[in-house]
XYZ file of C-alpha atoms in Angstrom:
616
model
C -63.976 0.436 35.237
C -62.070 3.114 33.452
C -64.962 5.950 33.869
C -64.970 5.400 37.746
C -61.285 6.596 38.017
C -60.405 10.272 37.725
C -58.100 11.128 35.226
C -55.206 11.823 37.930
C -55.549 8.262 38.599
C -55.501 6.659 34.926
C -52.721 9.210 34.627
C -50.992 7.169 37.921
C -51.444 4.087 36.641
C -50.072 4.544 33.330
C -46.856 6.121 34.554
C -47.115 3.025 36.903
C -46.861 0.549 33.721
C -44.037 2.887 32.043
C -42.150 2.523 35.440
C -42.716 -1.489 34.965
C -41.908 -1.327 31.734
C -38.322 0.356 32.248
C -37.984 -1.719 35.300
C -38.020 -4.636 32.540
C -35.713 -3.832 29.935
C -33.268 -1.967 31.926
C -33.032 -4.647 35.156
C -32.066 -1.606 37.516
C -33.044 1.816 37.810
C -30.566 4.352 35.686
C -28.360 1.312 34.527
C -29.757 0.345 31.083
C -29.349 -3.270 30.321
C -28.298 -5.453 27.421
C -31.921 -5.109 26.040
C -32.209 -1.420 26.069
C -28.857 -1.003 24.253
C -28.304 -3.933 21.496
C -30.858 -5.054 19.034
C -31.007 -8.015 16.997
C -30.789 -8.367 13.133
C -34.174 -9.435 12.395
C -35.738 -6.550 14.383
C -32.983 -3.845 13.364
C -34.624 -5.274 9.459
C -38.548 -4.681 10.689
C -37.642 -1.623 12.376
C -35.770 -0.018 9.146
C -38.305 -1.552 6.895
C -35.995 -3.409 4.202
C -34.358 -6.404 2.993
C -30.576 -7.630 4.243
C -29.025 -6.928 1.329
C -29.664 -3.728 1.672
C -29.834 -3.283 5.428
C -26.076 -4.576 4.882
C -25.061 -1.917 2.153
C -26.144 0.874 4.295
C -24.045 -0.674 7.115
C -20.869 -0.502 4.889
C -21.564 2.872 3.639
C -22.234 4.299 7.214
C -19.024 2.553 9.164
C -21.571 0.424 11.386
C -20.187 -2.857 12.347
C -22.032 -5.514 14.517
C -21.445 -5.906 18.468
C -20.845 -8.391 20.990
C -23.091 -7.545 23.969
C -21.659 -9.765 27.881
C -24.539 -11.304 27.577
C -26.753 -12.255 24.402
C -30.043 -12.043 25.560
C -31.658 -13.738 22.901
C -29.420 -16.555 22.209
C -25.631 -17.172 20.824
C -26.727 -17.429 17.084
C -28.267 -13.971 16.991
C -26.535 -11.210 15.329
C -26.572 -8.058 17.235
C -25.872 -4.144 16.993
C -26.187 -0.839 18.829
C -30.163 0.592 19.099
C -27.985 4.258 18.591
C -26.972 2.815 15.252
C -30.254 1.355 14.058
C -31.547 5.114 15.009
C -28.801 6.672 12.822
C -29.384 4.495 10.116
C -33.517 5.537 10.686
C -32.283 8.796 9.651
C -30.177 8.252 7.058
C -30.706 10.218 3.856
C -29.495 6.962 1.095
C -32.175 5.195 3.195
C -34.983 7.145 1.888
C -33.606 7.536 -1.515
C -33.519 3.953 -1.517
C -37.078 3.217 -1.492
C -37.448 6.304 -3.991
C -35.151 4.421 -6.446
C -37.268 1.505 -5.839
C -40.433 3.060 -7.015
C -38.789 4.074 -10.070
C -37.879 0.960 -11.209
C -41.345 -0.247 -11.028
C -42.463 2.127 -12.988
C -39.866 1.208 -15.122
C -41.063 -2.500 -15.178
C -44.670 -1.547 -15.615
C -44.387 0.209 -19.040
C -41.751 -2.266 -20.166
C -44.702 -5.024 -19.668
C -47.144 -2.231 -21.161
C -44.767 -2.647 -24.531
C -44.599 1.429 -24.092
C -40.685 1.971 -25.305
C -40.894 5.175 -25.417
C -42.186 5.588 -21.872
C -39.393 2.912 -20.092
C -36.313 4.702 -22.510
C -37.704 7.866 -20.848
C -37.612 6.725 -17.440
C -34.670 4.938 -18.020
C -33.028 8.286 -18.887
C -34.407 9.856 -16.094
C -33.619 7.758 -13.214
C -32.756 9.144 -10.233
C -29.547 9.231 -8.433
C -27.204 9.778 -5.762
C -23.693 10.532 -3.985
C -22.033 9.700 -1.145
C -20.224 12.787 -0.599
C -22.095 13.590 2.767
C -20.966 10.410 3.922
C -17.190 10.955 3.633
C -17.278 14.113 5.118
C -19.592 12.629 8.083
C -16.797 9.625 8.683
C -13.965 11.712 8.340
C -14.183 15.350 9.449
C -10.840 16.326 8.564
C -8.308 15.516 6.246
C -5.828 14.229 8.207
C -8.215 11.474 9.137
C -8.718 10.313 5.932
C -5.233 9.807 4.859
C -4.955 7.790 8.349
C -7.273 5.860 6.521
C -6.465 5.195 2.888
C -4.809 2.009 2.905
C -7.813 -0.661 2.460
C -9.336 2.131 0.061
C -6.063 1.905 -1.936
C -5.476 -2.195 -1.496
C -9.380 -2.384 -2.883
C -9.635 0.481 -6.008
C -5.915 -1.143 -7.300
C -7.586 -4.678 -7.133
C -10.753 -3.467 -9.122
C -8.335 -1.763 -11.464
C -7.014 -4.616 -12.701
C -10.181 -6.676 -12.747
C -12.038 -7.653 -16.174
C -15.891 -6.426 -16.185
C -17.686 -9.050 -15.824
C -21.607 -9.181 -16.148
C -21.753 -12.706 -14.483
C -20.271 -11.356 -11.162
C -21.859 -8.250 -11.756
C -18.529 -5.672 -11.887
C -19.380 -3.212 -14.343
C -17.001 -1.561 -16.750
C -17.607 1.824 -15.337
C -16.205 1.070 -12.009
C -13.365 -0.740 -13.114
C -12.322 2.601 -15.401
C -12.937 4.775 -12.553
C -10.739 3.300 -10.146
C -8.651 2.553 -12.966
C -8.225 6.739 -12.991
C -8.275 6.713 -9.333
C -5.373 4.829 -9.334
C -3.027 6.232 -11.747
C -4.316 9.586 -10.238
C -3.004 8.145 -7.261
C 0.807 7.429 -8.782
C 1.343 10.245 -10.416
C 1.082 12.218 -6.987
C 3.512 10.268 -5.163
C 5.700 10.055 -8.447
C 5.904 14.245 -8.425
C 6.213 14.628 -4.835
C 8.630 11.909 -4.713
C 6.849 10.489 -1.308
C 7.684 6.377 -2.196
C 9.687 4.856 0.812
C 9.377 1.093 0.347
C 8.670 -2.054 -1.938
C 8.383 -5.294 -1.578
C 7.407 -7.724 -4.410
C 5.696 -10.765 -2.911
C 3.909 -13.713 -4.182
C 0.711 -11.804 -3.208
C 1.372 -8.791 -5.452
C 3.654 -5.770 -4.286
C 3.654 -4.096 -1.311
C 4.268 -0.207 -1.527
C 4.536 2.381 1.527
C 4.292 6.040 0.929
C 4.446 9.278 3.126
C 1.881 11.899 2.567
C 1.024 14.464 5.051
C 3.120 12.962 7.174
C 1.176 9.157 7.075
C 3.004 6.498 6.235
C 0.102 4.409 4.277
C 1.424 0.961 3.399
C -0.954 -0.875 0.524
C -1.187 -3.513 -1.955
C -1.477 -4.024 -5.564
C -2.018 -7.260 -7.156
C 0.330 -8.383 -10.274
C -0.411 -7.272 -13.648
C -1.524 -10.810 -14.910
C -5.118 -12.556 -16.729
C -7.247 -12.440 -13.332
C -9.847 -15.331 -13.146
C -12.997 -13.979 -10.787
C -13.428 -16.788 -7.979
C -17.182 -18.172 -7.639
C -16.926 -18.089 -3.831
C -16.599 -14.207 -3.321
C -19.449 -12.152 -2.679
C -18.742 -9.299 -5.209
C -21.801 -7.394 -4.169
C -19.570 -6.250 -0.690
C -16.590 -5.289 -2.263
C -18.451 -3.455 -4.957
C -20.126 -1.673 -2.072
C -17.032 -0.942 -0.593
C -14.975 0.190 -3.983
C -17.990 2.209 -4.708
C -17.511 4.383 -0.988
C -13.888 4.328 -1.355
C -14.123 5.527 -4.867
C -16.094 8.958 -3.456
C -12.953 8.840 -0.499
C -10.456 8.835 -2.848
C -11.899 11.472 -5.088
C -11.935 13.697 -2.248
C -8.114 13.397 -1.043
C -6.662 13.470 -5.241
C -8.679 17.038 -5.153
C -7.244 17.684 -2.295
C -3.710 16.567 -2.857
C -3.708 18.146 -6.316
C -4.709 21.535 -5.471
C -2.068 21.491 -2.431
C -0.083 21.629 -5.527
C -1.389 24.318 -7.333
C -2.316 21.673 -9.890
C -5.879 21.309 -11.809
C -7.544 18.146 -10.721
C -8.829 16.068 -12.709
C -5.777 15.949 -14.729
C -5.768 15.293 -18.796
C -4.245 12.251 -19.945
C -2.800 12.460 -23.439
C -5.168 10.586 -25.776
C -2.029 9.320 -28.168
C -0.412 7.970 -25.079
C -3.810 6.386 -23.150
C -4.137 4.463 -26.794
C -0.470 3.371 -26.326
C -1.772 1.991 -22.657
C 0.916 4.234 -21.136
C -1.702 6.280 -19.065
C 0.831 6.546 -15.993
C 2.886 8.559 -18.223
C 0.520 10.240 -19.715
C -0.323 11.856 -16.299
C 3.196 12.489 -15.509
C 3.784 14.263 -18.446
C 1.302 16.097 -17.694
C 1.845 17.086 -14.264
C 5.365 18.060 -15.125
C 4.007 20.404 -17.759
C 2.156 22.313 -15.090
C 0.602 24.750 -17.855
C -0.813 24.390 -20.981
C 0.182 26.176 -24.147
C -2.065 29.170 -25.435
C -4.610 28.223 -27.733
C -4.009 29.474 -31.678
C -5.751 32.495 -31.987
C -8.303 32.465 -34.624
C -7.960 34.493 -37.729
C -8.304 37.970 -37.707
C -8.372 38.471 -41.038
C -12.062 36.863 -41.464
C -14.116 37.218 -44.993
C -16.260 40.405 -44.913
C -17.417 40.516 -48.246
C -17.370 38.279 -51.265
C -15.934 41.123 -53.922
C -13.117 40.513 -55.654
C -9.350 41.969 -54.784
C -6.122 42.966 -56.654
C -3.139 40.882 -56.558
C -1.807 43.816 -54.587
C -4.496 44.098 -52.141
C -3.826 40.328 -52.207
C -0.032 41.114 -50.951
C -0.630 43.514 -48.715
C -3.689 41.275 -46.820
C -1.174 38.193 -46.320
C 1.640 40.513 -45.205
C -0.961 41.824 -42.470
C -1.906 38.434 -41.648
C 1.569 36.930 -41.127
C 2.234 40.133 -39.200
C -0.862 39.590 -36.962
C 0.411 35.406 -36.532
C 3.632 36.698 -35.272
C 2.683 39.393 -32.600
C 0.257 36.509 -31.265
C 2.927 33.709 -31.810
C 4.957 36.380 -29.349
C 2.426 36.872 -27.191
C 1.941 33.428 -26.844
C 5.434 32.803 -25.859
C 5.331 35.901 -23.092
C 2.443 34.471 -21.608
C 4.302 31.061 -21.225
C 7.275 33.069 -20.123
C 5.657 34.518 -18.008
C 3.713 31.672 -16.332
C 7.057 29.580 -16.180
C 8.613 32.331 -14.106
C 5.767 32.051 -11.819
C 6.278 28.804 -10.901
C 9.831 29.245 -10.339
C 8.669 31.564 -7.732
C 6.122 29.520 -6.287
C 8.590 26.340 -6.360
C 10.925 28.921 -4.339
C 8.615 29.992 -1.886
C 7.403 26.537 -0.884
C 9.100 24.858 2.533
C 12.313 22.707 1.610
C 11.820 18.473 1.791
C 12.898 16.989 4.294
C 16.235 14.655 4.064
C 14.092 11.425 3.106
C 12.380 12.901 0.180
C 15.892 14.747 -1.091
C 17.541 11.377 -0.876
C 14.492 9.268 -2.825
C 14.763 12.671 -5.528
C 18.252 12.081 -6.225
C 18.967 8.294 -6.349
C 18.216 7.738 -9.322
C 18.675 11.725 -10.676
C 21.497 11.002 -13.629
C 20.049 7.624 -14.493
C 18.171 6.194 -18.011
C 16.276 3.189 -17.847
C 14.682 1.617 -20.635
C 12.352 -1.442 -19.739
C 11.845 -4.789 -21.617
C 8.802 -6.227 -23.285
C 8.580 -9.066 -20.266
C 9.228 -6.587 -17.126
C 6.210 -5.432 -15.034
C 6.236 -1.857 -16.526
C 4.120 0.042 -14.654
C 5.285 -0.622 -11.592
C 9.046 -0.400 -12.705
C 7.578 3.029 -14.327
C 6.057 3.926 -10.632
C 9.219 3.452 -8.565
C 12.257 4.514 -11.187
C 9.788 8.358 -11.567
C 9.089 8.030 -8.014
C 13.118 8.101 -7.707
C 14.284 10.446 -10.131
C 15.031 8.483 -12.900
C 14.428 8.782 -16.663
C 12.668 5.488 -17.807
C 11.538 4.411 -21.769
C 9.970 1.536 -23.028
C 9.360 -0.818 -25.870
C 6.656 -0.434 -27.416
C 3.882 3.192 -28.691
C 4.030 6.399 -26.948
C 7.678 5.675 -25.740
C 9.896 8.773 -25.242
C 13.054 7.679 -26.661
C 14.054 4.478 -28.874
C 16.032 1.280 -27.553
C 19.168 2.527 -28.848
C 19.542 5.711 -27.745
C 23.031 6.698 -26.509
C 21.881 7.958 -23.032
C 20.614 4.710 -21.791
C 22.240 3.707 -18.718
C 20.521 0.978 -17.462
C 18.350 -2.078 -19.277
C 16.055 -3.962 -17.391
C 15.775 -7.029 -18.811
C 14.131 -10.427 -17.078
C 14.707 -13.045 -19.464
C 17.727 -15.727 -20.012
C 19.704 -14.366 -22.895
C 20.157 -10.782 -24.864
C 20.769 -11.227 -28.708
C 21.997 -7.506 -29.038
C 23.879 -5.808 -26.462
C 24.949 -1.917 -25.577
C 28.261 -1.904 -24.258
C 27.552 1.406 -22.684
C 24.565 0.534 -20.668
C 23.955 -2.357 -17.603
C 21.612 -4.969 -18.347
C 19.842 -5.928 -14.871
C 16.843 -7.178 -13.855
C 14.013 -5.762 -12.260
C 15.105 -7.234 -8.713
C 18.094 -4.389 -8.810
C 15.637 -1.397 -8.941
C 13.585 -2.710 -5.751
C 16.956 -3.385 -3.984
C 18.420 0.170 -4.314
C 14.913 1.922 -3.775
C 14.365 0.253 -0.067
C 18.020 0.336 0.476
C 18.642 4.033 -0.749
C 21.977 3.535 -2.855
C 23.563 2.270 -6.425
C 24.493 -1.410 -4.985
C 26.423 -3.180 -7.309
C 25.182 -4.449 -10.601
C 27.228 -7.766 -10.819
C 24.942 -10.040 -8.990
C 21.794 -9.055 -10.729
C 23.316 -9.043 -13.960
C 21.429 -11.291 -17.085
C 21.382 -14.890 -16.530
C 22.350 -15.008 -13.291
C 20.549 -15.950 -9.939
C 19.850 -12.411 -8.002
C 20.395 -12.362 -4.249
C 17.693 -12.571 -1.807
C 14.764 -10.190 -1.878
C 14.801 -8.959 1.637
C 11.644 -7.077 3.051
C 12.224 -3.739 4.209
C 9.162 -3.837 6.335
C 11.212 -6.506 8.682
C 13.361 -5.588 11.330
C 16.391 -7.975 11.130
C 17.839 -7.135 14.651
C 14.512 -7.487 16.410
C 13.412 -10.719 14.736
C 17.006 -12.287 16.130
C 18.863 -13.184 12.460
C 20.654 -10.755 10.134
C 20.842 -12.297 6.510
C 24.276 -12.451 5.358
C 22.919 -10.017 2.377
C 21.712 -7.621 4.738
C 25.152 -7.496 6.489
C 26.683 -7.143 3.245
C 23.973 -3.682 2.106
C 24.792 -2.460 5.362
C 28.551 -2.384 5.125
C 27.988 -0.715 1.123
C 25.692 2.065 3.041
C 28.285 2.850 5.538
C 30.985 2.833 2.915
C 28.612 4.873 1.391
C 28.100 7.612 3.581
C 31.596 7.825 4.959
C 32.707 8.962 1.293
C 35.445 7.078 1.157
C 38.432 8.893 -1.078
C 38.998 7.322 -4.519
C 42.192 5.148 -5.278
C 45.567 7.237 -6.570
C 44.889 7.238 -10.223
C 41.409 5.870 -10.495
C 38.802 8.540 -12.177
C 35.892 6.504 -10.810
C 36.306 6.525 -7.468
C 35.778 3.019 -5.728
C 34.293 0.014 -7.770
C 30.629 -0.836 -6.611
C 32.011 -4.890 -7.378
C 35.424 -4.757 -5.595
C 33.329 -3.043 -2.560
C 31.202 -6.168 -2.734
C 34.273 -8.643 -2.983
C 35.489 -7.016 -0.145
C 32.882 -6.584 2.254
C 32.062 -10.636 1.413
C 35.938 -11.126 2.539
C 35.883 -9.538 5.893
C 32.617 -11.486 6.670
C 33.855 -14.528 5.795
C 37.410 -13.805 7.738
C 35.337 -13.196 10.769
C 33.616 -15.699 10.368
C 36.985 -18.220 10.300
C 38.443 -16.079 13.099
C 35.360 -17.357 15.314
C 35.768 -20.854 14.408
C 39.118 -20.893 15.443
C 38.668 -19.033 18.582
C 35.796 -21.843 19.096
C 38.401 -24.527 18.444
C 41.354 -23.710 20.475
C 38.795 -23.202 23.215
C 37.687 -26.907 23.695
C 41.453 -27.971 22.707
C 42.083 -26.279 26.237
C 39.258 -27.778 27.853
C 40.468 -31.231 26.872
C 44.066 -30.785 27.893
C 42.965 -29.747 31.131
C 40.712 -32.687 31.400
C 43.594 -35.042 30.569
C 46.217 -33.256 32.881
C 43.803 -33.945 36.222
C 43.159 -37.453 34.603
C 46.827 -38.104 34.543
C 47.558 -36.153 37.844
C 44.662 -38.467 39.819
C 42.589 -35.563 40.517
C 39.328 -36.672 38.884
C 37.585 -36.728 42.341
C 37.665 -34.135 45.296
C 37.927 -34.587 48.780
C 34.315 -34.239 49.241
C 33.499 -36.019 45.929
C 35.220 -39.129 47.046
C 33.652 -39.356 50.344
C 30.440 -39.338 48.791
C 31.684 -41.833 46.763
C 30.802 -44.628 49.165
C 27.315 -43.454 50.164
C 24.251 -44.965 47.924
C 22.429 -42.480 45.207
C 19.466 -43.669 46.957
C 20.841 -41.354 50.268
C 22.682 -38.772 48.618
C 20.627 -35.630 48.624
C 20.267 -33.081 45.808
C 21.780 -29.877 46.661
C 19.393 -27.349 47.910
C 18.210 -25.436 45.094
C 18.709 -21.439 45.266
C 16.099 -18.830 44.723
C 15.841 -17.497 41.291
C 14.932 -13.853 41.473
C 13.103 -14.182 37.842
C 11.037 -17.082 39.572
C 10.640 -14.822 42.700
C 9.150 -11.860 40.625
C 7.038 -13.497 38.447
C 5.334 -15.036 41.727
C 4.411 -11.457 42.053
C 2.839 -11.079 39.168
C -0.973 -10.657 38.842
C -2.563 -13.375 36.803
C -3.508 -11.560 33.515
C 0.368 -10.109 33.932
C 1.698 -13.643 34.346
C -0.112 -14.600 31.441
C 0.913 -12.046 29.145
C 4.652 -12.649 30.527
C 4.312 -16.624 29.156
C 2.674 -15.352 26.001
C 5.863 -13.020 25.315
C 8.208 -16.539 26.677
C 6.285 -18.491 23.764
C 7.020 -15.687 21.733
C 10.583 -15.427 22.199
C 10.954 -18.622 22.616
C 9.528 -19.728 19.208
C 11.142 -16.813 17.322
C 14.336 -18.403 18.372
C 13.609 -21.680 16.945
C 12.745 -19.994 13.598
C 16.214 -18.442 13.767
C 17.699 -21.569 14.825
C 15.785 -23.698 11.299
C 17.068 -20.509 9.297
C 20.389 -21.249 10.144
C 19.834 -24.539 10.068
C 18.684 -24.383 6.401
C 21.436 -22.363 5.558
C 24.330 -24.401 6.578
C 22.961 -27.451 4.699
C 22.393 -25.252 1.334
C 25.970 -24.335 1.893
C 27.187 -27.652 1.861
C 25.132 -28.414 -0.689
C 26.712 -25.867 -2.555
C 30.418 -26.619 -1.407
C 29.958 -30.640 -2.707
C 28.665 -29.599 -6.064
C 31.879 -27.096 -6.503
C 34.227 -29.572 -5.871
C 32.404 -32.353 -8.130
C 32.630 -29.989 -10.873
């Protein structure tokens, strides 16, 4: 049938089918439909050629996520994604290296069942690899974008840091030290440009919020404790993701770093990484900036074996201690010299803004040393990150307990057998307090032994959520005394007393407080004399009032009710608009009850606390 067609007809008909084809998947012609532009799991597997496991690693790596098409052509329990992704990942470099890693490791099992060692160590050695660096600079093509990014990174390389290897759950050692690096690489950047804003230490782990670039990335790291890997958790994902973020993070320390005009990788000190004191370590070094020269060797090498004079003897070490001191000179003038440069480079660069001057100098004139039972490295992160000086018990610490400068002791435990009388013992709550607050509060009501006051969030906007905790009132009244500089006392040398600031503010709130009540009081007092002066007078009823006395309830009509204008316009609402309006009513209106069961809780832990003072 074929040969009695020309070919300008075959050539008709099969653009004929192509047409019908189209017609098919797209429904209309130039609107593509649902079929033409989503594609299901199983197919988006045959079409790439490999397993889910892998089909789902690649999606990680590449940023592709799975999409809900209006309608789900074939069926509600299908999974489905873009065609223009399944192309992209058709294309994808790791894709083909994939299958060439695959090869490898069969020939890697083949000689290992051939009993040829030598052949499988050989391969083993050999085995071929890759990096993700194209990737990163594919999802984020500048740098700004990736620091807009960096907070699940940071939440998932400071979980892995603190994570045992495990062979079971397959986390390997070499991932946990890496992000382990990455992390303390990490901290000692925002510790020397100062760029902490807030903490909060919750029962999930501690919340931190830095500034960089202008960012504010908020993240999490989980508590320093014995963590116990859950059977339920897929660690094959979130090594897939650590392993991507990993590469990510790379990129921005070398970035950060030499914004610096520092070397990147930094070196840790090996004395102190024994000690476990690693965060340090990096600090110190980062605060170094340069390195000492290198000894020179000795000039004075052996050129021949004869045998010399005592005076020959003489005169060779006076040359050679000559020689050690020109480069012992030298050495210092290059140092010198170096030093001065970085005065000059520290002068040339822009001025920080008021927020990073103020986080510099809180804690500028301050020692800390921290106890054995205090989360250290995160006490370490924030009192650097601040300004202070900070010690610790235990190797690799810079000064001993009982050094005279010590200011400050943070201490977390019931009693203190030996005690400084020239240093505060506080605990660890204190430091948090005055880093999200920005001043010195008052060491009295964190002092040992006693029960701190609340922990408030600083991510939490008091006036917006309806309640202001009577702490918060109080921190607000120190900051304003604070920045008002209030004049010291005649003859006091320290100014005003952080304590009798505290007393004081806690005074006026409770005497407003009382002034309210009373104002409350004499209110309904003159309510109830007026009701008892028209009960005497016989003027309970009006004119009106005791006409309608007579008349049944049955006939008395209810007085016409008026037009509420808030009714009125929210008549005129469209319906998505009146929906979102009732949302933002439910809103309100259940914020308010949280306020009211705050308050509510409050009043009954005061008189709680009012009955057991006056039992005792």
């Amino acid at each position: 049938m074929c040969s009695d067609l020309s070919s300008s007809q075959v050539k008709q008909v099969k653009n004929a089918v192509k047409a019908a084809k189209r017609k098919l998947h797209t429904g209309r012609r130039g609107n593509p439909g649902n079929a033409a532009k989503y594609i299901t799991r199983n197919k988006a597997l045959n079409r790439l050629q490999i397993k889910l496991p892998e089909f789902r690693r690649l999606c990680i790596l590449k940023g592709i996520h799975p999409r809900e098409p209006k309608k789900k052509f074939e069926g509600q329990n299908k999974t489905y994604y873009h065609v223009k992704d399944i192309n992209f990942l058709l294309h994808e470099p790791l894709l083909e290296k994939s299958r060439e890693i695959r090869a490898y490791e069969k020939k890697i099992t083949k000689a290992r069942a051939k009993y040829n060692a030598d052949l499988a160590h050989r391969l083993q050695n050999n085995r071929p690899s890759f990096t993700l660096d194209h990737l990163v600079k594919e999802r984020y093509p500048s740098f700004i974008d990736a620091v807009r990014d960096l907070e699940d990174p940071l939440t998932m390389i400071h979980l892995f840091a603190t994570l045992p290897a495990d062979t079971t759950h397959s986390v390997p050692f070499e991932r946990v030290h890496s992000c382990r690096r990455l992390s303390l690489e990490w901290q000692a950047y925002v510790t020397r440009t100062h760029s902490l804003r807030k903490i909060f230490v919750s029962v999930k782990g501690i919340y931190y919020q830095v500034e960089v670039s202008g960012q504010k990335i908020t993240y999490l790291t989980p508590h320093v404790l014995n963590q116990i890997l859950p059977e339920d958790v897929d660690f094959r994902v979130m090594l897939t993701f650590a392993e991507f973020y990993e590469t990510l993070l790379g990129f921005v320390n070398f970035k950060l770093y030499h914004s610096l005009g520092l070397n990147y990788p930094p070196v840790l000190d090996p004395r102190l990484e024994q000690a476990a004191a690693e965060l340090y370590a990096l600090m110190k070094d980062l605060a170094g900036g340069t390195t000492s020269a290198p000894l020179l060797e000795d000039a004075s090498a052996k050129e021949d074996d004869a045998p010399v004079s005592v005076d020959e003897q003489q005169s060779l070490m006076e040359a050679e201690n000559k020689e050690k001191r020109i480069a012992e000179s030298q050495a210092r003038l290059a140092s010198l010299q170096d030093r001065l440069k970085q005065i000059e480079k520290e002068k040339e660069k822009p001025q920080d803004d008021l927020e990073t001057r103020t986080c510099r100098r809180l804690f500028q004139n301050l020692t800390f040393f921290l106890g054995r039972e205090v989360p250290r490295e995160s006490l370490l992160f924030v009192i650097r990150s601040f300004g202070g000086a900070v010690s610790w018990d235990g190797d690799g610490a810079p000064f001993p307990e009982n050094d005279e400068v010590i200011t400050h002791q943070i201490v977390d435990r019931p009693t203190q057998g030996h005690k400084f009388l020239s240093r505060h013992y506080v605990q660890p709550q204190w430091v948090y307090d005055c880093a999200n607050n920005r001043i010195l509060l008052p060491t009295e009501p964190y002092l040992l032994g006693r029960i701190p006051p609340p922990h408030l969030s600083p991510f939490v906007d008091n006036e917006a959520e309806g309640h202001v905790p009577e702490y918060a009132d109080t921190i607000k009244r120190l900051r304003l005394a604070v920045n008002q500089q209030l004049a010291p006392l005649p003859g006091s040398e320290s100014g005003i007393d952080e304590g009798e600031l505290l007393v004081a503010a806690a005074a006026r709130r409770r005497e407003d407080l009382e002034a309210e009540k009373e104002r409350e009081l004499a209110a309904m007092e003159k309510s109830y004399a007026e009701d008892l002066r028209r009960e005497l007078a016989g003027k309970s009823f009006s004119g009106e009032e005791e006409a309608l006395a007579d008349v049944p309830e049955s006939e008395v009509l209810p007085p016409p009710k008026e037009d509420d204008p808030k009714d009125m316009a929210k008549m005129m609402l469209s319906r998505n608009k009146r929906n979102l309006y009732q949302a933002m009513e439910m809103s309100n209106t259940k914020k308010k009850e949280g306020v009211k069961l705050i308050k509510e809780r409050k009043r009954k832990a005061d008189e709680k606390e009012r009955k057991k003072t006056r039992t005792m």
